[in-house]
Coordinates of N, CA and C and ligand atoms in Angstrom, one line a residue:
M1 N 14.9 -6.8 12.7 CA 14.0 -5.7 13.0 C 12.7 -5.8 12.2
P2 N 11.5 -5.7 12.8 CA 10.3 -5.7 12.1 C 10.1 -4.5 11.2
K3 N 9.4 -4.6 10.1 CA 9.2 -3.5 9.2 C 8.2 -2.5 9.7
V4 N 7.2 -3.1 10.4 CA 6.1 -2.2 10.9 C 6.1 -2.4 12.4
R5 N 6.2 -1.2 13.1 CA 6.2 -1.3 14.6 C 4.8 -1.8 15.0
T6 N 4.7 -2.9 15.6 CA 3.4 -3.5 16.0 C 3.5 -4.0 17.4
K7 N 2.4 -3.8 18.1 CA 2.3 -4.3 19.5 C 1.2 -5.3 19.6
L8 N 1.4 -6.5 19.9 CA 0.4 -7.5 20.1 C -0.2 -7.3 21.5
V9 N -1.5 -6.9 21.5 CA -2.2 -6.6 22.8 C -3.0 -7.8 23.2
T10 N -2.9 -8.1 24.5 CA -3.7 -9.2 25.1 C -5.0 -8.7 25.7
W11 N -5.9 -9.6 25.9 CA -7.2 -9.3 26.6 C -6.9 -8.8 28.0
D12 N -6.0 -9.4 28.7 CA -5.7 -9.0 30.0 C -5.1 -7.5 30.1
E13 N -4.3 -7.2 29.1 CA -3.8 -5.8 29.1 C -5.0 -4.8 28.9
V14 N -5.9 -5.2 28.0 CA -7.1 -4.3 27.8 C -7.9 -4.1 29.1
V15 N -8.1 -5.2 29.8 CA -8.9 -5.1 31.1 C -8.1 -4.2 32.1
G16 N -6.8 -4.4 32.1 CA -6.0 -3.5 33.0 C -6.0 -2.1 32.7
W17 N -5.9 -1.8 31.4 CA -5.9 -0.4 30.9 C -7.2 0.3 31.2
C18 N -8.3 -0.5 31.0 CA -9.6 0.1 31.2 C -9.9 0.3 32.7
R19 N -9.4 -0.6 33.5 CA -9.5 -0.4 35.0 C -8.8 0.9 35.4
E20 N -7.6 1.1 34.8 CA -6.8 2.3 35.1 C -7.5 3.6 34.6
L21 N -8.1 3.4 33.4 CA -8.8 4.6 32.8 C -10.0 5.0 33.7
A22 N -10.7 4.0 34.2 CA -11.8 4.2 35.1 C -11.4 4.9 36.4
E23 N -10.3 4.5 36.9 CA -9.8 5.1 38.1 C -9.5 6.6 37.9
K24 N -8.9 6.9 36.7 CA -8.5 8.3 36.4 C -9.8 9.1 36.3
I25 N -10.8 8.5 35.7 CA -12.1 9.3 35.5 C -12.7 9.5 36.8
E26 N -12.7 8.5 37.6 CA -13.4 8.6 39.0 C -12.7 9.7 39.8
K27 N -11.3 9.7 39.8 CA -10.5 10.6 40.5 C -10.8 12.0 40.1
S28 N -11.0 12.2 38.8 CA -11.2 13.6 38.3 C -12.5 14.2 38.8
G29 N -13.4 13.4 39.2 CA -14.7 13.9 39.7 C -15.8 13.9 38.6
Y30 N -15.4 13.6 37.4 CA -16.3 13.6 36.3 C -17.2 12.3 36.4
R31 N -18.5 12.6 36.4 CA -19.5 11.5 36.6 C -20.4 11.4 35.3
P32 N -20.0 10.6 34.3 CA -20.8 10.5 33.1 C -22.2 9.9 33.4
D33 N -23.2 10.3 32.7 CA -24.5 9.7 32.7 C -24.6 8.5 31.7
I34 N -23.8 8.7 30.6 CA -23.9 7.8 29.5 C -22.6 7.7 28.7
I35 N -22.3 6.5 28.3 CA -21.1 6.3 27.5 C -21.5 6.2 26.0
V36 N -20.7 6.8 25.2 CA -20.9 6.7 23.7 C -19.6 6.0 23.2
A37 N -19.8 4.8 22.6 CA -18.7 4.1 22.0 C -18.5 4.5 20.6
I38 N -17.3 4.8 20.2 CA -17.1 5.0 18.7 C -16.8 3.7 18.1
A39 N -17.7 3.3 17.2 CA -17.6 2.0 16.5 C -16.6 2.1 15.4
R40 N -15.8 1.0 15.3 CA -16.0 -0.2 16.1 C -15.0 -0.3 17.2
G41 N -13.9 0.5 17.1 CA -12.8 0.3 18.1 C -13.1 0.6 19.5
G42 N -14.1 1.4 19.7 CA -14.4 1.8 21.1 C -15.3 0.8 21.9
Y43 N -15.8 -0.2 21.2 CA -16.8 -1.0 21.8 C -16.3 -1.7 23.1
V44 N -15.2 -2.4 23.0 CA -14.8 -3.2 24.1 C -14.4 -2.3 25.3
P45 N -13.5 -1.3 25.0 CA -13.2 -0.4 26.2 C -14.5 0.2 26.8
A46 N -15.4 0.6 25.9 CA -16.6 1.3 26.4 C -17.4 0.3 27.3
R47 N -17.5 -0.9 26.9 CA -18.3 -1.9 27.7 C -17.6 -2.1 29.1
L48 N -16.2 -2.2 29.1 CA -15.5 -2.4 30.3 C -15.6 -1.2 31.2
L49 N -15.6 0.0 30.6 CA -15.7 1.2 31.4 C -17.1 1.3 32.1
C50 N -18.2 0.8 31.4 CA -19.5 0.7 32.0 C -19.4 -0.1 33.2
D51 N -18.7 -1.2 33.2 CA -18.6 -2.1 34.3 C -17.9 -1.4 35.4
F52 N -16.7 -0.9 35.1 CA -15.8 -0.3 36.2 C -16.4 0.9 36.8
L53 N -17.2 1.7 36.0 CA -17.7 2.9 36.5 C -19.2 2.8 36.9
D54 N -19.7 1.6 36.8 CA -21.2 1.3 37.1 C -22.1 2.3 36.3
I55 N -21.9 2.3 35.0 CA -22.7 3.1 34.1 C -23.6 2.2 33.3
H56 N -24.9 2.4 33.3 CA -25.8 1.5 32.6 C -26.3 1.9 31.2
D57 N -25.9 3.1 30.9 CA -26.4 3.6 29.6 C -25.2 3.7 28.6
L58 N -25.4 2.9 27.5 CA -24.3 2.8 26.5 C -24.9 2.9 25.1
V59 N -24.5 3.8 24.3 CA -24.9 3.9 22.9 C -23.6 4.0 22.1
S60 N -23.8 4.1 20.7 CA -22.7 4.0 19.9 C -22.9 4.9 18.7
I61 N -21.7 5.3 18.1 CA -21.8 6.1 16.9 C -20.7 5.6 16.0
Q62 N -21.0 5.3 14.8 CA -19.9 4.8 13.9 C -19.3 5.8 13.0
V63 N -18.0 5.9 13.1 CA -17.3 6.9 12.2 C -16.4 6.1 11.3
L64 N -16.5 6.4 10.0 CA -15.7 5.8 9.0 C -14.6 6.7 8.7
H65 N -13.4 6.1 8.5 CA -12.3 7.0 8.2 C -11.8 6.7 6.8
W66 N -10.5 6.3 6.7 CA -10.0 6.1 5.4 C -10.7 5.0 4.6
G67 N -11.3 5.3 3.5 CA -11.9 4.3 2.6 C -10.7 3.5 2.1
K68 N -10.9 2.2 2.0 CA -9.7 1.4 1.6 C -9.2 1.7 0.2
A69 N -10.1 2.0 -0.7 CA -9.7 2.3 -2.1 C -9.2 3.7 -2.2
A70 N -9.8 4.6 -1.5 CA -9.4 6.0 -1.7 C -8.8 6.6 -0.5
E71 N -7.6 6.1 -0.2 CA -7.0 6.4 1.1 C -6.9 7.9 1.4
I72 N -6.5 8.6 0.4 CA -6.1 10.0 0.6 C -7.3 10.9 0.7
T73 N -8.3 10.6 -0.2 CA -9.4 11.5 -0.3 C -10.5 11.3 0.7
A74 N -10.6 10.1 1.3 CA -11.7 9.8 2.2 C -11.6 10.7 3.4
V75 N -12.7 11.2 3.8 CA -12.8 12.1 5.0 C -13.6 11.3 6.1
A76 N -13.2 11.5 7.3 CA -13.9 10.8 8.4 C -15.3 11.4 8.4
H77 N -16.3 10.5 8.6 CA -17.7 10.9 8.6 C -18.5 9.9 9.4
V78 N -19.7 10.4 9.9 CA -20.6 9.6 10.7 C -21.4 8.7 9.7
K79 N -21.3 7.4 9.9 CA -22.0 6.5 8.9 C -23.5 6.5 9.0
Y80 N -24.0 6.4 10.2 CA -25.5 6.4 10.4 C -25.8 7.7 11.2
P81 N -26.1 8.8 10.6 CA -26.2 10.0 11.3 C -27.6 10.2 12.0
Y82 N -27.9 9.4 13.0 CA -29.2 9.5 13.7 C -29.1 10.5 14.8
T83 N -30.3 10.8 15.3 CA -30.3 11.8 16.4 C -30.8 11.3 17.7
L84 N -30.2 11.7 18.8 CA -30.7 11.3 20.1 C -30.8 12.6 20.9
D85 N -31.8 12.6 21.8 CA -31.9 13.8 22.7 C -31.1 13.5 24.0
L86 N -29.9 14.0 24.1 CA -29.1 13.8 25.3 C -28.9 15.1 26.1
S87 N -29.9 16.0 25.9 CA -29.8 17.3 26.6 C -29.8 17.1 28.1
G88 N -28.9 17.8 28.8 CA -28.7 17.7 30.2 C -27.8 16.5 30.7
K89 N -27.4 15.7 29.7 CA -26.6 14.5 30.1 C -25.1 14.8 29.9
R90 N -24.3 14.2 30.8 CA -22.9 14.2 30.7 C -22.4 12.9 30.0
I91 N -21.7 13.2 28.9 CA -21.3 12.1 28.0 C -19.8 11.7 28.2
L92 N -19.5 10.4 28.2 CA -18.1 10.0 28.0 C -18.0 9.3 26.6
L93 N -17.2 9.9 25.8 CA -17.0 9.4 24.4 C -15.8 8.6 24.4
V94 N -15.9 7.3 24.0 CA -14.8 6.3 24.2 C -14.3 5.7 22.9
D95 N -13.0 5.7 22.7 CA -12.4 5.0 21.6 C -11.2 4.2 22.1
D96 N -10.7 3.2 21.3 CA -9.6 2.4 21.8 C -8.3 3.3 21.8
I97 N -8.0 3.9 20.6 CA -6.8 4.7 20.5 C -7.1 6.0 19.7
I98 N -6.4 7.0 20.1 CA -6.5 8.3 19.4 C -5.2 8.3 18.5
D99 N -5.3 8.2 17.2 CA -4.2 8.2 16.3 C -4.1 9.6 15.7
T100 N -4.8 9.7 14.5 CA -4.9 11.0 13.9 C -5.8 12.0 14.7
G101 N -6.8 11.4 15.3 CA -7.8 12.1 16.1 C -9.0 12.5 15.2
D102 N -8.9 12.2 14.0 CA -10.0 12.6 13.0 C -11.4 12.0 13.4
S103 N -11.4 10.7 13.7 CA -12.6 10.0 14.1 C -13.3 10.6 15.3
V104 N -12.4 10.8 16.3 CA -13.0 11.3 17.6 C -13.5 12.8 17.4
I105 N -12.8 13.5 16.6 CA -13.2 14.9 16.4 C -14.6 15.0 15.7
V106 N -14.7 14.1 14.7 CA -15.9 14.0 13.9 C -17.1 13.6 14.8
A107 N -16.8 12.6 15.6 CA -17.9 12.1 16.6 C -18.2 13.2 17.6
R108 N -17.2 13.8 18.2 CA -17.5 14.8 19.2 C -18.3 16.0 18.6
D109 N -17.9 16.4 17.4 CA -18.6 17.6 16.8 C -20.0 17.2 16.4
Y110 N -20.2 16.0 15.9 CA -21.6 15.6 15.5 C -22.5 15.5 16.8
I111 N -21.9 14.9 17.8 CA -22.7 14.7 19.0 C -23.1 16.0 19.7
T112 N -22.1 16.9 19.7 CA -22.3 18.2 20.4 C -23.4 19.0 19.6
K113 N -23.4 18.9 18.3 CA -24.3 19.6 17.5 C -25.7 19.0 17.5
H114 N -25.8 17.7 17.3 CA -27.1 17.0 17.1 C -27.7 16.4 18.4
W115 N -26.9 16.0 19.3 CA -27.4 15.3 20.5 C -27.5 16.3 21.7
K116 N -26.8 17.4 21.6 CA -26.9 18.5 22.6 C -26.7 18.1 24.0
P117 N -25.6 17.4 24.4 CA -25.3 17.0 25.8 C -24.9 18.2 26.6
A118 N -25.0 18.1 27.9 CA -24.6 19.2 28.8 C -23.1 19.2 28.8
E119 N -22.4 18.1 28.7 CA -21.0 18.1 28.8 C -20.5 16.8 28.0
L120 N -19.3 16.9 27.4 CA -18.7 15.7 26.8 C -17.3 15.7 27.0
K121 N -16.8 14.5 27.5 CA -15.4 14.3 27.6 C -14.9 13.0 26.9
V122 N -13.7 13.0 26.5 CA -13.2 11.9 25.7 C -12.2 11.0 26.5
A123 N -12.4 9.7 26.3 CA -11.4 8.8 26.9 C -11.0 7.8 25.9
A124 N -9.7 7.4 26.0 CA -9.1 6.4 25.1 C -8.0 5.7 25.9
M125 N -7.7 4.5 25.6 CA -6.6 3.8 26.3 C -5.2 4.4 25.8
Q126 N -5.1 4.6 24.5 CA -3.8 5.1 24.0 C -4.0 6.4 23.3
W127 N -3.0 7.2 23.4 CA -3.0 8.5 22.7 C -1.7 8.7 22.0
I128 N -1.7 8.7 20.7 CA -0.4 8.9 20.0 C -0.1 10.4 19.8
S129 N 0.5 10.9 20.8 CA 0.6 12.4 21.0 C 1.3 13.1 19.8
P130 N 2.3 12.6 19.2 CA 3.0 13.4 18.1 C 2.1 13.6 16.9
V131 N 1.1 12.7 16.6 CA 0.3 12.9 15.4 C -1.1 13.3 15.7
A132 N -1.6 13.1 16.9 CA -3.0 13.3 17.2 C -3.4 14.8 17.2
K133 N -4.5 15.1 16.6 CA -5.0 16.5 16.5 C -5.7 16.9 17.8
I134 N -5.9 15.9 18.6 CA -6.7 16.2 19.8 C -6.1 15.4 21.0
K135 N -6.1 16.0 22.2 CA -5.7 15.3 23.4 C -6.9 14.8 24.1
P136 N -7.0 13.5 24.4 CA -8.2 13.1 25.1 C -8.2 13.6 26.6
D137 N -9.4 13.8 27.2 CA -9.4 14.2 28.6 C -8.8 13.1 29.5
F138 N -9.1 11.9 29.1 CA -8.5 10.7 29.9 C -7.9 9.7 29.0
Y139 N -6.7 9.3 29.4 CA -6.0 8.2 28.6 C -5.1 7.5 29.6
V140 N -4.6 6.3 29.1 CA -3.6 5.6 30.0 C -2.2 5.8 29.5
D141 N -2.0 5.5 28.2 CA -0.6 5.6 27.7 C -0.5 6.8 26.7
E142 N 0.5 7.6 26.9 CA 0.9 8.5 25.9 C 2.0 7.8 25.0
V143 N 1.7 7.6 23.7 CA 2.6 6.9 22.8 C 3.4 7.9 22.1
K144 N 4.7 7.9 22.2 CA 5.5 9.0 21.6 C 6.1 8.6 20.3
E145 N 6.1 7.3 20.0 CA 6.6 6.8 18.7 C 5.5 6.0 18.1
W146 N 5.0 6.3 16.9 CA 3.9 5.6 16.3 C 4.1 4.1 16.3
V147 N 3.0 3.4 16.6 CA 3.1 1.9 16.6 C 1.6 1.5 16.3
W148 N 1.5 0.3 15.6 CA 0.2 -0.3 15.4 C -0.1 -1.2 16.5
Y149 N -1.2 -0.9 17.3 CA -1.7 -1.7 18.4 C -2.5 -2.8 17.8
Q150 N -2.1 -4.0 17.9 CA -2.8 -5.1 17.3 C -3.8 -5.6 18.5
Y151 N -4.9 -4.9 18.5 CA -5.9 -5.3 19.6 C -6.6 -6.6 19.3
P152 N -7.0 -7.3 20.3 CA -7.6 -8.6 20.1 C -8.9 -8.6 19.2
W153 N -9.6 -7.5 19.1 CA -10.8 -7.4 18.3 C -10.6 -7.1 16.9
T154 N -9.3 -6.9 16.5 CA -9.1 -6.8 15.0 C -8.0 -7.8 14.5
R155 N -7.9 -8.9 15.3 CA -6.8 -9.8 15.0 C -7.0 -10.5 13.6
A156 N -8.2 -10.9 13.4 CA -8.4 -11.6 12.1 C -8.3 -10.6 10.9
E157 N -8.9 -9.4 11.1 CA -8.8 -8.4 10.1 C -7.4 -8.0 9.8
D158 N -6.7 -7.7 10.9 CA -5.3 -7.2 10.7 C -4.4 -8.3 10.1
T159 N -4.6 -9.6 10.5 CA -3.8 -10.6 10.0 C -4.0 -10.8 8.5
T160 N -5.3 -10.7 8.1 CA -5.6 -10.7 6.7 C -5.0 -9.6 5.9
N161 N -5.1 -8.4 6.4 CA -4.5 -7.2 5.7 C -3.0 -7.3 5.7
F162 N -2.4 -7.8 6.7 CA -0.9 -7.9 6.8 C -0.5 -8.9 5.7
F163 N -1.2 -10.1 5.7 CA -0.8 -11.1 4.7 C -0.9 -10.5 3.3
E164 N -2.0 -9.8 3.1 CA -2.3 -9.2 1.8 C -1.1 -8.2 1.4
K165 N -0.7 -7.5 2.3 CA 0.3 -6.5 2.1 C 1.7 -7.2 1.8
I166 N 2.0 -8.2 2.5 CA 3.2 -9.0 2.3 C 3.2 -9.6 0.9
V167 N 2.1 -10.2 0.5 CA 1.9 -10.9 -0.7 C 2.0 -9.9 -1.9
S168 N 1.4 -8.8 -1.8 CA 1.4 -7.8 -2.9 C 2.8 -7.1 -3.0
E169 N 3.4 -6.8 -1.9 CA 4.7 -6.2 -1.9 C 5.7 -7.1 -2.5
R170 N 5.7 -8.4 -2.1 CA 6.7 -9.3 -2.6 C 6.4 -9.7 -4.0
A171 N 5.2 -9.6 -4.5 CA 4.9 -9.9 -5.9 C 5.5 -8.9 -6.8
K172 N 5.7 -7.7 -6.3 CA 6.4 -6.6 -7.1 C 7.8 -7.0 -7.3
E173 N 8.4 -7.8 -6.4 CA 9.8 -8.2 -6.5 C 9.8 -9.6 -7.3
G174 N 8.7 -10.1 -7.7 CA 8.7 -11.3 -8.5 C 8.3 -12.6 -7.7
K175 N 8.1 -12.4 -6.4 CA 7.7 -13.7 -5.7 C 6.2 -13.9 -5.7
T176 N 5.7 -14.9 -6.5 CA 4.3 -15.1 -6.6 C 3.8 -16.4 -6.1
E177 N 4.7 -17.2 -5.5 CA 4.3 -18.5 -5.0 C 4.7 -18.6 -3.5
W178 N 3.9 -19.1 -2.7 CA 4.1 -19.2 -1.3 C 3.7 -20.6 -0.8
S179 N 4.4 -21.0 0.3 CA 3.8 -22.1 1.1 C 3.2 -21.4 2.3
F180 N 2.3 -22.1 3.0 CA 1.7 -21.5 4.2 C 2.8 -21.1 5.3
D181 N 3.8 -22.0 5.5 CA 4.8 -21.8 6.5 C 5.7 -20.5 6.1
E182 N 6.0 -20.4 4.8 CA 6.8 -19.2 4.4 C 6.0 -17.9 4.7
L183 N 4.7 -18.0 4.4 CA 3.9 -16.8 4.6 C 3.9 -16.4 6.1
V184 N 3.7 -17.4 6.9 CA 3.7 -17.2 8.4 C 5.1 -16.6 8.9
E185 N 6.1 -17.2 8.4 CA 7.5 -16.8 8.8 C 7.7 -15.3 8.4
E186 N 7.3 -14.9 7.2 CA 7.4 -13.6 6.7 C 6.6 -12.6 7.5
F187 N 5.4 -13.0 7.9 CA 4.5 -12.3 8.8 C 5.2 -11.9 10.1
K188 N 5.8 -12.9 10.7 CA 6.5 -12.7 12.0 C 7.7 -11.8 11.8
E189 N 8.3 -11.9 10.7 CA 9.5 -11.0 10.5 C 9.1 -9.6 10.2
W190 N 8.0 -9.4 9.4 CA 7.6 -8.0 9.1 C 7.0 -7.3 10.3
Y191 N 6.2 -8.0 11.1 CA 5.4 -7.4 12.1 C 6.0 -7.6 13.5
G192 N 6.9 -8.6 13.6 CA 7.5 -8.9 14.9 C 6.5 -9.4 16.0
I193 N 5.4 -10.0 15.5 CA 4.5 -10.6 16.4 C 4.0 -12.0 15.9
D194 N 3.5 -12.8 16.8 CA 2.9 -14.1 16.4 C 1.5 -14.2 16.9
V195 N 0.5 -14.2 16.0 CA -0.9 -14.2 16.4 C -1.4 -15.6 16.6
G196 N -0.7 -16.6 16.2 CA -1.1 -18.0 16.4 C -1.8 -18.6 15.2
E197 N -1.6 -19.9 15.1 CA -2.1 -20.7 14.0 C -3.5 -20.4 13.5
A198 N -4.4 -20.3 14.5 CA -5.9 -20.2 14.1 C -6.1 -18.9 13.3
Y199 N -5.4 -17.8 13.7 CA -5.6 -16.6 12.9 C -4.9 -16.7 11.6
Y200 N -3.8 -17.3 11.5 CA -3.1 -17.4 10.1 C -4.0 -18.2 9.2
R201 N -4.6 -19.3 9.7 CA -5.5 -20.1 8.9 C -6.7 -19.4 8.4
L202 N -7.3 -18.6 9.4 CA -8.5 -17.8 9.1 C -8.2 -16.7 8.0
A203 N -7.1 -16.1 8.2 CA -6.7 -15.0 7.2 C -6.4 -15.6 5.8
L204 N -5.8 -16.7 5.8 CA -5.5 -17.4 4.5 C -6.8 -17.8 3.8
R205 N -7.7 -18.3 4.6 CA -9.0 -18.7 4.0 C -9.7 -17.5 3.4
R206 N -9.6 -16.3 4.1 CA -10.2 -15.1 3.5 C -9.6 -14.7 2.2
L207 N -8.2 -14.8 2.2 CA -7.5 -14.4 0.9 C -7.9 -15.4 -0.2
L208 N -8.1 -16.7 0.1 CA -8.4 -17.6 -0.9 C -9.9 -17.4 -1.4
E209 N -10.7 -17.1 -0.4 CA -12.1 -16.8 -0.8 C -12.3 -15.5 -1.6
S210 N -11.5 -14.5 -1.3 CA -11.6 -13.3 -2.1 C -10.9 -13.4 -3.4
G211 N -10.2 -14.5 -3.6 CA -9.5 -14.6 -4.9 C -8.1 -14.0 -5.0
K212 N -7.6 -13.4 -3.9 CA -6.3 -12.8 -3.9 C -5.2 -13.8 -4.0
L213 N -5.5 -15.0 -3.4 CA -4.5 -16.1 -3.6 C -5.3 -17.3 -4.1
E214 N -4.6 -18.2 -4.8 CA -5.2 -19.4 -5.3 C -4.3 -20.6 -4.8
E215 N -5.0 -21.7 -4.7 CA -4.2 -22.9 -4.3 C -4.0 -23.7 -5.6
R216 N -2.7 -24.0 -5.8 CA -2.4 -24.8 -7.0 C -1.3 -25.8 -6.7
D217 N -1.6 -27.0 -6.8 CA -0.6 -28.1 -6.4 C 0.0 -27.9 -5.0
G218 N -0.9 -27.6 -4.1 CA -0.4 -27.4 -2.7 C 0.4 -26.1 -2.5
R219 N 0.5 -25.3 -3.5 CA 1.2 -24.0 -3.3 C 0.2 -22.9 -3.3
L220 N 0.5 -21.7 -2.7 CA -0.4 -20.6 -2.7 C 0.2 -19.6 -3.8
V221 N -0.7 -19.4 -4.8 CA -0.2 -18.6 -5.9 C -0.9 -17.2 -5.9
V222 N -0.2 -16.2 -6.2 CA -0.8 -14.9 -6.2 C -1.5 -14.6 -7.5
K223 N -2.7 -14.2 -7.4 CA -3.5 -13.9 -8.6 C -3.0 -12.7 -9.2
S224 N -2.7 -12.7 -10.5 CA -2.2 -11.5 -11.1 C -3.3 -10.6 -11.4
E225 N -3.1 -9.3 -11.2 CA -4.2 -8.2 -11.3 C -4.7 -8.1 -12.7
Ligands
ADP301 P1 -8.9 8.6 16.0 O1 -7.4 9.0 16.0 O2 -9.8 9.7 16.2 O3 -9.2 7.3 16.7 P2 -8.3 7.5 13.4 O4 -9.3 7.8 12.2 O5 -6.9 7.9 13.3 O6 -9.1 8.2 14.5 O7 -8.4 6.0 13.7 C1 -9.6 5.3 13.6 C2 -9.6 4.0 14.3 O8 -8.6 3.1 13.6 C3 -9.1 4.0 15.7 O9 -10.1 4.3 16.6 C4 -8.6 2.6 15.9 O10 -9.7 1.7 16.1 C5 -7.9 2.3 14.5 N1 -6.5 2.7 14.6 C6 -6.0 3.9 14.2 N2 -4.7 4.0 14.4 C7 -4.4 2.8 15.1 C8 -3.1 2.3 15.6 N3 -2.0 3.0 15.6 N4 -3.2 1.1 16.2 C9 -4.3 0.4 16.3 N5 -5.5 0.8 15.8 C10 -5.5 2.0 15.2

């Protein structure tokens, strides 16, 4: 059993979900003038929705959530709070997944207040209903048990973070030396997915560059804090 419920998402699945999402939006009768992608997770779905809905206007708003160092205190906020005049426009606000809902709530409230659209509706591929503070107007999957969606656009970042987590957790138990193969095996066990050699190599390079791991006599050694 994996330690963290994780779903490896393929590009084809993303395209399929966005096509389905577009169909739902079309059927509802809502005709957005402009799509606003929540950065960074909303970029790919937003671009696909532009294609499937034949929408030519696409802008973005970046919302930062949990600061890595200050997980509990960090509040979701708009990183570049610029202003656009979207008066009279119908907006479709797009993210990949609604988890806590904090990012989308912050984006929605900011846009409503400062960009003054005529109407705003929210679309996401996944909606984690038991934890989300908001229900999107359009979604494909209602996710009833929390799971980490390993989307293709965060594969390098997630693999690096997952490696880091494994290494630091196991260091607490006294394991401070690894081979590349051991690390990959443990990754597959913990997360129940296989992202492929190229991503493991890339993630490892990042950990070596950041100094979290060191190479010594062909072994990967955990830097003590
Ligand atoms: P929201 O629920 O409004 O999207 P969160 O702050 O909870 O806001 O999440 C911010 C972003 O982090 C999401 O848009 C997504 O890109 C990423 N994320 C959050 N939860 C998950 C998850 N369970 N699986 C994959 N990515 C996630």
